[in-house]
mmCIF file of C-alpha atoms in Angstrom:
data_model
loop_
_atom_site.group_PDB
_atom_site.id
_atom_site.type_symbol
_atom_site.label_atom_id
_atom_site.label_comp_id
_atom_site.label_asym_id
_atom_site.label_seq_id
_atom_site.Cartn_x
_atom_site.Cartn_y
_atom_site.Cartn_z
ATOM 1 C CA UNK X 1 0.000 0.000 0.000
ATOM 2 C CA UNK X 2 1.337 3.546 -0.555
ATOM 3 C CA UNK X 3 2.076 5.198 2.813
ATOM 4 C CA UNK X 4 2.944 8.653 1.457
ATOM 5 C CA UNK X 5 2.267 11.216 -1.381
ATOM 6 C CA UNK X 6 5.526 13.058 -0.676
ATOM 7 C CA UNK X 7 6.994 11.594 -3.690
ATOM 8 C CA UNK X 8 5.108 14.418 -5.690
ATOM 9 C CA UNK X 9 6.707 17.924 -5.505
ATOM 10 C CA UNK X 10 4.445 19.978 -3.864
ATOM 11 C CA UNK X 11 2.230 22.146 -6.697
ATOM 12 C CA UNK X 12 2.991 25.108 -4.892
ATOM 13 C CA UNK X 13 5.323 27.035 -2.333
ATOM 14 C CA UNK X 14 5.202 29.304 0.411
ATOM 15 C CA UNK X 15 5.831 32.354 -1.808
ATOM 16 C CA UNK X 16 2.789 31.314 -4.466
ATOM 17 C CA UNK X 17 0.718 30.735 -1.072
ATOM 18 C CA UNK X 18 1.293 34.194 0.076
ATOM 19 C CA UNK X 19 0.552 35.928 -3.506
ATOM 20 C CA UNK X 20 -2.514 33.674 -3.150
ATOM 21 C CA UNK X 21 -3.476 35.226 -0.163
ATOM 22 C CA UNK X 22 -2.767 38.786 -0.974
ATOM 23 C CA UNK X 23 -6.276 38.436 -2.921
ATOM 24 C CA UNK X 24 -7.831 39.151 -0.099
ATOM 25 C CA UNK X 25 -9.050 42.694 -0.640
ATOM 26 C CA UNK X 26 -10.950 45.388 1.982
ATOM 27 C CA UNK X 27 -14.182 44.208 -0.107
ATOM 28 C CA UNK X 28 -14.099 41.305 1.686
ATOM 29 C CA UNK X 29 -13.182 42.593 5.491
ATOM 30 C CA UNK X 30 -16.379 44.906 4.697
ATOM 31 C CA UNK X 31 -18.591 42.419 4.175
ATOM 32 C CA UNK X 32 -17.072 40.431 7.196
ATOM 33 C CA UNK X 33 -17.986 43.655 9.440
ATOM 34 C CA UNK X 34 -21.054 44.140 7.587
ATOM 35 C CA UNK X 35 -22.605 40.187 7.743
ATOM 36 C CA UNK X 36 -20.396 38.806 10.014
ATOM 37 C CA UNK X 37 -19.012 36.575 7.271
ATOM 38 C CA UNK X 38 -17.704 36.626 4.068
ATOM 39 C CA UNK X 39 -17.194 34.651 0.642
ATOM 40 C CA UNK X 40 -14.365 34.399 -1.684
ATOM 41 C CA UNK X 41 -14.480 32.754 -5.146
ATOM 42 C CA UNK X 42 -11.153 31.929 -7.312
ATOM 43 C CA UNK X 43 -8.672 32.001 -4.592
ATOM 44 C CA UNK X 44 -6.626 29.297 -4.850
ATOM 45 C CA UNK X 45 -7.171 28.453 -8.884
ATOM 46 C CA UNK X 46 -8.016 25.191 -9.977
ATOM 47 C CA UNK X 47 -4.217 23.525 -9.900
ATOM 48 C CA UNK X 48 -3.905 24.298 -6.131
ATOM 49 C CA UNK X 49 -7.375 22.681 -5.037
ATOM 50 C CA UNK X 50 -6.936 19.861 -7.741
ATOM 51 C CA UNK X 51 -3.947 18.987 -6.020
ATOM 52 C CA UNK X 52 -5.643 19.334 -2.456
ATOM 53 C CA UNK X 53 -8.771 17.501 -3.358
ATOM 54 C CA UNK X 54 -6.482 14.646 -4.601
ATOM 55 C CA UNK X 55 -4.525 14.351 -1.399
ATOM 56 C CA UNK X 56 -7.822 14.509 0.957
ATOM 57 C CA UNK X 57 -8.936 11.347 -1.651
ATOM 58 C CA UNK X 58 -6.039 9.670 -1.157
ATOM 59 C CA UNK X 59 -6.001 10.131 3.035
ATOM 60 C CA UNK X 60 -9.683 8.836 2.795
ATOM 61 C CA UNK X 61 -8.390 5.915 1.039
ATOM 62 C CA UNK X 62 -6.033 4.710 3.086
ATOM 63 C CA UNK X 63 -7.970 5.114 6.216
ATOM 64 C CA UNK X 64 -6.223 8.096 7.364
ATOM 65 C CA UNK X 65 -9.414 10.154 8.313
ATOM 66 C CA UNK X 66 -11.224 9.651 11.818
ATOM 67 C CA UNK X 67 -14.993 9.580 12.305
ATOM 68 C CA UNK X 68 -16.337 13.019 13.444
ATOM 69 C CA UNK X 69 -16.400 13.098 17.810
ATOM 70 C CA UNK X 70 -17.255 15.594 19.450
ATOM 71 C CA UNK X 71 -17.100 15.299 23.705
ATOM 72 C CA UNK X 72 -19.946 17.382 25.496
ATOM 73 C CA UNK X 73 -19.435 18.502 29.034
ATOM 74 C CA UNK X 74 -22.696 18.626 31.323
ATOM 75 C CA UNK X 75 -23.491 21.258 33.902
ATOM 76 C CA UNK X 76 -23.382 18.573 36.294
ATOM 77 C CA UNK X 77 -19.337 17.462 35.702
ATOM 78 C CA UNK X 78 -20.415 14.752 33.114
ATOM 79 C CA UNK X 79 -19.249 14.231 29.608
ATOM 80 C CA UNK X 80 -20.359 11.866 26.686
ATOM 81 C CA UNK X 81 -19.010 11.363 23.317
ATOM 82 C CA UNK X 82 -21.157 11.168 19.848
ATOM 83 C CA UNK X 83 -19.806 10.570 16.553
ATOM 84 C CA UNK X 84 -21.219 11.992 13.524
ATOM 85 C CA UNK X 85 -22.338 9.479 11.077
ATOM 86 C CA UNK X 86 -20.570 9.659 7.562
ATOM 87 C CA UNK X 87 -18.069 12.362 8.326
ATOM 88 C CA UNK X 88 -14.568 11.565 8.627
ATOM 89 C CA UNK X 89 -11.719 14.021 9.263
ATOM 90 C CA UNK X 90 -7.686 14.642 10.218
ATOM 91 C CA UNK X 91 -6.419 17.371 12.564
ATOM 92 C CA UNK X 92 -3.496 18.419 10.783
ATOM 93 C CA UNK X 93 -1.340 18.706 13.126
ATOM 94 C CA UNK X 94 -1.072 14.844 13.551
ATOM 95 C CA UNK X 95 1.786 13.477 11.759
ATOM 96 C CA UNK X 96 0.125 12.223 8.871
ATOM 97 C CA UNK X 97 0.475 15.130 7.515
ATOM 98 C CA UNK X 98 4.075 14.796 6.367
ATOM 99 C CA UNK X 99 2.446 12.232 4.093
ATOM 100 C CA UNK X 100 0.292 15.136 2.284
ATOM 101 C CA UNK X 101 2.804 17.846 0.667
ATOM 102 C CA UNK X 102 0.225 20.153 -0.408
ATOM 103 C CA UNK X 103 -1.832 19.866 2.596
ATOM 104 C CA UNK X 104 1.164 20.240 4.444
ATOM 105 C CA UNK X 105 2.414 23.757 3.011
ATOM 106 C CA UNK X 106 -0.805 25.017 3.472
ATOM 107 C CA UNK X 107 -0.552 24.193 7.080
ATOM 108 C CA UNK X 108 2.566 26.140 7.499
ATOM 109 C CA UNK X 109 1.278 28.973 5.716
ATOM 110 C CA UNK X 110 -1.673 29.652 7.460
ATOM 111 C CA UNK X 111 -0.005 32.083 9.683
ATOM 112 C CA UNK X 112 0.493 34.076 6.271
ATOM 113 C CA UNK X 113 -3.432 33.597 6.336
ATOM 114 C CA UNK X 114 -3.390 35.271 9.472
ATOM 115 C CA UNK X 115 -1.465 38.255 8.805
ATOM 116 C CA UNK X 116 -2.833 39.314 5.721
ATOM 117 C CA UNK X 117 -5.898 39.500 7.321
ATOM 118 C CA UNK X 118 -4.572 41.316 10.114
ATOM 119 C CA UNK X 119 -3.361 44.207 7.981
ATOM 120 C CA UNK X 120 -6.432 44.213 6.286
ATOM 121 C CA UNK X 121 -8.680 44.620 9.607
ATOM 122 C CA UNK X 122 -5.959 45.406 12.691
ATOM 123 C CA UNK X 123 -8.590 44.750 15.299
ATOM 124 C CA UNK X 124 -8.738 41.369 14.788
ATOM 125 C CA UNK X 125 -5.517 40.572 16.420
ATOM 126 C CA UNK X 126 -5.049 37.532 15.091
ATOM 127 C CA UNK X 127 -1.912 35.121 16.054
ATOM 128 C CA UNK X 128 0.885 34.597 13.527
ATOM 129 C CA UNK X 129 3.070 32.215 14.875
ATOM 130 C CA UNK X 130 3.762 29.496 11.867
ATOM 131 C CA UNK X 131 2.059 26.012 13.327
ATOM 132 C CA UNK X 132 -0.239 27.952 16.034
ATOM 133 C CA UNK X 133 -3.796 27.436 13.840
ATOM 134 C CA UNK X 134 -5.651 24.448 13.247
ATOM 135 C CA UNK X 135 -6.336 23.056 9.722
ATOM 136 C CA UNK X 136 -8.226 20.344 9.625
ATOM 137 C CA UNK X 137 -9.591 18.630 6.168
ATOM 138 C CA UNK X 138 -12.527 17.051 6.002
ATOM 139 C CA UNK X 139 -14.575 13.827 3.781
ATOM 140 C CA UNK X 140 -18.505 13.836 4.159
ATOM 141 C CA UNK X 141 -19.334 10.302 2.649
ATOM 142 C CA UNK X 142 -23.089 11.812 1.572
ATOM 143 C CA UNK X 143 -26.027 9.474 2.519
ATOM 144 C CA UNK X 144 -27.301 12.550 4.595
ATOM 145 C CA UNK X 145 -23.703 13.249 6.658
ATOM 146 C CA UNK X 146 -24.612 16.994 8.141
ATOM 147 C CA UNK X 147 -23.905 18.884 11.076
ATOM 148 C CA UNK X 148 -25.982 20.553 13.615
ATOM 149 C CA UNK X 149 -26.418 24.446 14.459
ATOM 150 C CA UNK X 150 -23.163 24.835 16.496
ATOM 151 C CA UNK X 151 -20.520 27.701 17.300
ATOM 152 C CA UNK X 152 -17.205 26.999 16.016
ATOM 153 C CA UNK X 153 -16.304 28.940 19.269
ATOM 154 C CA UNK X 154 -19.080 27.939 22.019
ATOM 155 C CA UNK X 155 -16.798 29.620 25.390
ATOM 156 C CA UNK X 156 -13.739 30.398 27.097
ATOM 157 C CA UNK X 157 -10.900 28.660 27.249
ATOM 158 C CA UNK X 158 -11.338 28.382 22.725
ATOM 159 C CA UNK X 159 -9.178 30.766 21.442
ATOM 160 C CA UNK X 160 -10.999 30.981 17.382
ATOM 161 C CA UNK X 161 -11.517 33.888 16.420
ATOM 162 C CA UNK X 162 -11.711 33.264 12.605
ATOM 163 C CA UNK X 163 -13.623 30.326 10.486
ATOM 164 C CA UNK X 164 -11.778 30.069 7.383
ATOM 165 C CA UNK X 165 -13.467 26.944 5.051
ATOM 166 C CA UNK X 166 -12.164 26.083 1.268
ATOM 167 C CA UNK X 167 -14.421 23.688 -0.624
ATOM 168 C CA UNK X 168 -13.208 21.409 -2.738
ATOM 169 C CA UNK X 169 -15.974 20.121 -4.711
ATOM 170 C CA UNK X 170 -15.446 20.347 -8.884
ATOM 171 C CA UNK X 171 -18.822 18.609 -9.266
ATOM 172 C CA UNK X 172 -21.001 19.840 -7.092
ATOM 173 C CA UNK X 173 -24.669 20.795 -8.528
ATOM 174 C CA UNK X 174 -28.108 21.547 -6.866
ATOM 175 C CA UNK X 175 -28.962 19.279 -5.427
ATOM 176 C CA UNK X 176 -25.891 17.394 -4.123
ATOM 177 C CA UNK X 177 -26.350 19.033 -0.789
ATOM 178 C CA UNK X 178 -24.258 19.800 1.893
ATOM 179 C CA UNK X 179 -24.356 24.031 1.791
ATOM 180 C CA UNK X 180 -23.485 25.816 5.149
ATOM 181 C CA UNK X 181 -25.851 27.808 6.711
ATOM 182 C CA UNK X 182 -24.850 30.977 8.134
ATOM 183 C CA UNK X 183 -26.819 32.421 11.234
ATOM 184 C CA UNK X 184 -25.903 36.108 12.257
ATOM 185 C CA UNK X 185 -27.211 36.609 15.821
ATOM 186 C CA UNK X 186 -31.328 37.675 14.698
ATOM 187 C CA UNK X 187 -30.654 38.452 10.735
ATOM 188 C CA UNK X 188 -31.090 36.426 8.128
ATOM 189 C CA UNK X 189 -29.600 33.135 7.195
ATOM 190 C CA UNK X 190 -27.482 32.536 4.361
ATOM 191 C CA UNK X 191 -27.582 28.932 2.482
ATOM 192 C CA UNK X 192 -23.771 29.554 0.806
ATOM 193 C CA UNK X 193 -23.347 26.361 -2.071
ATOM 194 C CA UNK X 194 -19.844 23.982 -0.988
ATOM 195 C CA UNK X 195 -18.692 25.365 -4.414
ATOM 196 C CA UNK X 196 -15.273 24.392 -6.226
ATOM 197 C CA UNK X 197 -12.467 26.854 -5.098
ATOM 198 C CA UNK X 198 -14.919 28.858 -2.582
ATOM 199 C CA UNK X 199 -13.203 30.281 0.447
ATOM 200 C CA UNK X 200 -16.220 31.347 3.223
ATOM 201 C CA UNK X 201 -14.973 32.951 5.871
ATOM 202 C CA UNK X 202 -17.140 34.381 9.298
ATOM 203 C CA UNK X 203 -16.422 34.863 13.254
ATOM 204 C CA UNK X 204 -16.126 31.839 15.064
ATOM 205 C CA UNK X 205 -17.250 33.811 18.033
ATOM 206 C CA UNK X 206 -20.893 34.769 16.807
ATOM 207 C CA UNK X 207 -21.845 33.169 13.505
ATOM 208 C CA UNK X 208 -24.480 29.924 14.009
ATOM 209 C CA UNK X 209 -23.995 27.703 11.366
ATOM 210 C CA UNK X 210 -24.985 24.669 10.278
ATOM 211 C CA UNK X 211 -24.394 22.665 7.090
ATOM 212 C CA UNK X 212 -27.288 20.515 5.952
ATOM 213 C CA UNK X 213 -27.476 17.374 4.758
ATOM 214 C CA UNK X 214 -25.096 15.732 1.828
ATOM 215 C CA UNK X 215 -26.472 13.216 -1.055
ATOM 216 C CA UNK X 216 -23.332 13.267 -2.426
ATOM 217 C CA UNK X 217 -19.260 12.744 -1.417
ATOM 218 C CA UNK X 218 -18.198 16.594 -0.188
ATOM 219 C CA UNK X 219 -14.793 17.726 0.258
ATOM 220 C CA UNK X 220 -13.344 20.801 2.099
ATOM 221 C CA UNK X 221 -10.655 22.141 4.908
ATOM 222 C CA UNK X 222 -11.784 24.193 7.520
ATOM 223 C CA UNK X 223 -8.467 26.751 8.806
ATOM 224 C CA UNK X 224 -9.227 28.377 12.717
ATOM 225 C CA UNK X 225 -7.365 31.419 13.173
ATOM 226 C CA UNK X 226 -7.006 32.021 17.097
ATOM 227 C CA UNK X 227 -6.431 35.659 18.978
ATOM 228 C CA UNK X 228 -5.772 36.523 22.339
ATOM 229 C CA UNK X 229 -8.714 38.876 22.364
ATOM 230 C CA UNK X 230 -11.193 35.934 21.462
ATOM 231 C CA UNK X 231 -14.134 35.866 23.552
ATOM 232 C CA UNK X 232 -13.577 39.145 25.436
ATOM 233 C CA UNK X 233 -16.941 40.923 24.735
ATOM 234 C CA UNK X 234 -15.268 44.248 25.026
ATOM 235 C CA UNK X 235 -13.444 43.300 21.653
ATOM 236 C CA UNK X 236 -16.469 41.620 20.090
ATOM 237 C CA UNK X 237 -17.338 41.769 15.598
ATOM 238 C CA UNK X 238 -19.450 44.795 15.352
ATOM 239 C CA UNK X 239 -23.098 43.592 15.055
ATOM 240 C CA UNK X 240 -25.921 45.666 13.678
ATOM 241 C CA UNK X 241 -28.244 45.148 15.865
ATOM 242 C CA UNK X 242 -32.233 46.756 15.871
ATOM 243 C CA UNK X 243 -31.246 50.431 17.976
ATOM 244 C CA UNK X 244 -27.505 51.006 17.987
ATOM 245 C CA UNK X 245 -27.705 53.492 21.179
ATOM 246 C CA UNK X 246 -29.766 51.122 23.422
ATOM 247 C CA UNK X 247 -28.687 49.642 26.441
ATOM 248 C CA UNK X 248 -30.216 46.120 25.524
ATOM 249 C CA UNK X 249 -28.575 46.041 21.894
ATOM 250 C CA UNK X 250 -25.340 46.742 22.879
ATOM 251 C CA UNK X 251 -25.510 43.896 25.668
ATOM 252 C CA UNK X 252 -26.472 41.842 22.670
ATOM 253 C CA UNK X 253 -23.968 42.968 20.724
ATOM 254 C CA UNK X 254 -21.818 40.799 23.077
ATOM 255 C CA UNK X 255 -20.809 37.548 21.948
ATOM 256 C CA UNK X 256 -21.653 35.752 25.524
ATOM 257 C CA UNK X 257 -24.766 36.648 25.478
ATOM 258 C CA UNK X 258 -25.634 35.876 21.871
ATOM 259 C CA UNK X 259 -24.261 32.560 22.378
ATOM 260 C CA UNK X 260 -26.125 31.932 25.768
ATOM 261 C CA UNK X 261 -29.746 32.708 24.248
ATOM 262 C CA UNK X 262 -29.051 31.489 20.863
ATOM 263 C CA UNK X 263 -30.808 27.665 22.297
ATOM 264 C CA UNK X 264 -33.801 29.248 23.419
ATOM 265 C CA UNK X 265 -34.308 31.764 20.441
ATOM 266 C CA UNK X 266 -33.501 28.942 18.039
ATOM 267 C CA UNK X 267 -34.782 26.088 20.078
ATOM 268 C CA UNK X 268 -36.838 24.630 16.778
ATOM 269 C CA UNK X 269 -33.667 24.535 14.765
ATOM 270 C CA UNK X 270 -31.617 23.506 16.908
ATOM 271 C CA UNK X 271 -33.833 20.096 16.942
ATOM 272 C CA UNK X 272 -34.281 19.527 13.740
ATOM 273 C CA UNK X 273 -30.789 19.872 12.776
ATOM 274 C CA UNK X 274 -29.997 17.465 15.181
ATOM 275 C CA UNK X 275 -32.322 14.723 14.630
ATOM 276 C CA UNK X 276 -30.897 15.376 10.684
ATOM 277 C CA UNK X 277 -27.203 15.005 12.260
ATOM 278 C CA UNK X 278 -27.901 11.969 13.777
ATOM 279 C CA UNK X 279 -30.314 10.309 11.503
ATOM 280 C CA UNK X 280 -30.043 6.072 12.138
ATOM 281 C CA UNK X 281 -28.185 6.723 15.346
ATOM 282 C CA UNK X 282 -31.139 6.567 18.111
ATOM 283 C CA UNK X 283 -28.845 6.481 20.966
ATOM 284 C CA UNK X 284 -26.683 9.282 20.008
ATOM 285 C CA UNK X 285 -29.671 11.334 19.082
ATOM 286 C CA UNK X 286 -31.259 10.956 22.396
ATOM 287 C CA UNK X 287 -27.839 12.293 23.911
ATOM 288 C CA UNK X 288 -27.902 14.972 21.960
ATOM 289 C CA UNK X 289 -31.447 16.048 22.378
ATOM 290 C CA UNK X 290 -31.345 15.224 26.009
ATOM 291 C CA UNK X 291 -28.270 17.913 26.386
ATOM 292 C CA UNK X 292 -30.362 20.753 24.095
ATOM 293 C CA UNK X 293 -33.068 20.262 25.888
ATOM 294 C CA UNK X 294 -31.058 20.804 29.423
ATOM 295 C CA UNK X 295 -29.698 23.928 28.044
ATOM 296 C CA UNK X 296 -33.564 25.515 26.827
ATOM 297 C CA UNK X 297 -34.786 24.573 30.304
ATOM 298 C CA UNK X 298 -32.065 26.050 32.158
ATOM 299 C CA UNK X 299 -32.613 29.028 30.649
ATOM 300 C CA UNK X 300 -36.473 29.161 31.436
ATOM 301 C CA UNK X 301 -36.020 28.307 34.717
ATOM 302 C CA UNK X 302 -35.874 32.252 34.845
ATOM 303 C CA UNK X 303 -38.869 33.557 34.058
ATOM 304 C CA UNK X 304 -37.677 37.546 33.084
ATOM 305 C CA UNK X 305 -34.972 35.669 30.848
ATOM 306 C CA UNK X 306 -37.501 33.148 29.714
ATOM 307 C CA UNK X 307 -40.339 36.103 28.291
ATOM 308 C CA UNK X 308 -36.839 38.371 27.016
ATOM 309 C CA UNK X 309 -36.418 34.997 24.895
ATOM 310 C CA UNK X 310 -39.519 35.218 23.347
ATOM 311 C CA UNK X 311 -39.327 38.550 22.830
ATOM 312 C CA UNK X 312 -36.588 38.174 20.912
ATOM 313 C CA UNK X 313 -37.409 34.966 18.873
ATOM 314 C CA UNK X 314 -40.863 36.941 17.196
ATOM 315 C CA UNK X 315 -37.582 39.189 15.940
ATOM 316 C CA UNK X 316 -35.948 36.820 14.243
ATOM 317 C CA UNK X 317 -36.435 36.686 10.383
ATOM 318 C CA UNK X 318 -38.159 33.104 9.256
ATOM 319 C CA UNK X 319 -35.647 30.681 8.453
ATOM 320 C CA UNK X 320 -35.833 30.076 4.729
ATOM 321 C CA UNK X 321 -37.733 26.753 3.586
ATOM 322 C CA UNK X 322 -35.631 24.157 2.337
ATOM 323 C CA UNK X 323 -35.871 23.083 -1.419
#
C-alpha cells in the first residue's frame, strides 16, 4: 500500500501561497464587518485545489481520516461522546500530515493567512506564529452526513476567532447538498453552495452555522485562526443590531450573550438539525437532544430571561424553507 504522497513535488510554495493570499481585498473585510461573514471565489485556482482535493482522496483511502467526535461537558461534571455518522476528518497537526505535501504547506502557511488579514482589519488581532492554527480537512461520505447548528467557538478557554473553510468540490450541482448555513445573531440566514475553489470565511465567536445534509461525497478544509482577544466581549465583531444606542442592543452585541440565548431563540432549529445530524443513530440522538433540551430549560427556569427569549425569537427573520 502507498504510505505517502511526498513523492510528488508539492504544486505550490510558500511564496505562491502568500501571492494567493494577498487576494484578499478590503471588499471582503467589509462584508465580514457588515454580515459577520464573508465569501471568496477563485482564490486558490483550480491547480492548487486539484492537487488538495487529490490528497484529501487519497487520506480517505487509506484510512487516514477519523470519524467526526465531538465530547460534550454537562453542567453537572459529566461528559459523553457522539460521533457523527458519515463524516470523517484529520487534525493536521497529527503526523500524517508529512504524508500530504500540499496539505502540508498550506498548514505552514496559514499564519500568512493570518497576517494578511490582520493588515487588512488590525482589530482582529489575530496570532501569527507558523504552526499555532488548526487546519483540519474534512470527507462527508453523503447518505445525509450533516452537522448541527453549532458555534465553532461555544466559550472560554477556545481561542478561534476566525472560520476560514475552502471547498473542494469540482462537481457539485443543486442538489448534491451539503451548503453551510450561516446564522448572524437575529438576521437572516445565508444557504452559501460547498462550491469548487470557494473560500467562506465568518467569526467563530458569533456566527451559528450549520451545514445541511449531503447526497453526495463533499470535500473541504476548515483553517481556525485564534487571537488573544477571542471571547472578550469588550473586543467583540461589530453587530448591527435593531437600535444602535440602546442599552439592551449593545448587551447583545456581546458575543456571551448571543451565544447563551441562541438555544432558546432557536430552540426549533436547533432540533431539527440534530435529529438530521444523527439520523439512524437513536442512541446518540437521544444524547444529543437530552443535552439541548437541558440547556432551553435552564434558561427558562428564569422567568424575566424566559419572556426576554420570546421577545426576541418573534424578531428573528423566518428561516428560509428548504428546497
Amino acid at each position: 500500500a502507498i504510505t505517502s504522497m511526498a513523492a510528488a513535488a508539492p504544486p505550490f510554495d510558500d511564496a505562491q501561497l502568500e501571492a494567493v493570499f494577498n487576494k484578499l481585498q478590503p471588499e471582503h473585510m467589509r462584508k465580514l464587518e457588515t454580515n459577520g461573514y464573508a465569501i471568496v471565489d477563485g482564490l486558490l485556482g483550480s491547480e492548487l485545489c486539484a492537487a488538495l482535493v487529490e490528497e484529501i482522496k487519497w487520506l480517505r483511502a487509506e484510512n487516514m481520516l477519523l470519524p467526526n467526535q465531538i465530547k460534550f461537558l454537562e453542567k453537572d461534571g459529566t461528559s459523553f461522546t457522539v460521533t457523527k455518522p458519515h463524516i470523517f476528518e484529520l487534525d493536521l497537526h497529527h503526523e500524517r500530515r508529512e504524508s500530504v505535501p500540499a496539505l502540508s504547506a498550506l498548514f505552514w502557511s496559514s499564519h500568512k493567512l493570518a497576517a494578511k488579514l490582520n493588515t487588512l482589519s488590525p482589530h482582529l488581532q489575530l496570532k501569527t506564529v507558523p504552526g499555532c492554527h488548526t487546519l483540519k480537512v474534512q470527507c462527508n461520505d453523503g447518505h445525509g452526513g450533516c452537522f448541527p447548528w453549532h458555534y465553532d467557538n461555544p466559550a472560554p478557554p477556545d481561542r478561534r476567532r476566525l472560520s476560514c473553510l475552502l471547498y473542494l468540490n469540482p462537481t457539485w450541482a443543486p442538489g448534491h447538498g451539503g451548503e453551510i448555513c450561516l446564522l448572524p445573531f437575529l438576521r437572516p440566514q445565508a444557504t452559501v453552495p460547498p462550491l469548487f475553489d470557494r473560500l467562506v470565511f465568518f467569526y467563530s465567536e458569533t456566527i451559528l452555522h450549520r451545514v445541511l445534509p449531503a447526497t453526495c461525497p463533499r470535500h473541504c478544509l476548515t483553517i481556525w485562526l485564534d487571537s488573544d482577544v477571542s471571547n472578550d466581549d469588550t473586543q467583540a465583531p461589530a453587530w448591527p443590531g435593531l437600535h444602535p444606542d440602546d442599552p439592551t442592543t449593545r448587551a447583545l452585541a456581546k458575543p456571551s450573550v448571543q451565544r447563551r440565548l441562541s438555544r432558546g431563540i432557536y430552540d426549533e432549529e436547533y432540533e431539527q438539525s440534530i435529529r438530521e445530524c444523527m439520523a439512524g443513530d437513536e442512541a446518540g440522538l437521544a444524547r444529543l437532544l437530552q443535552s439541548h433540551r437541558t440547556h432551553v430549560a435552564a434558561l427558562r427556569k428564569n422567568e424575566g430571561l424566559s419572556g426576554y427569549i420570546d421577545a426576541l425569537s418573534v424578531l428573528k427573520p423566518a428561516t428560509p424553507a428548504r428546497q
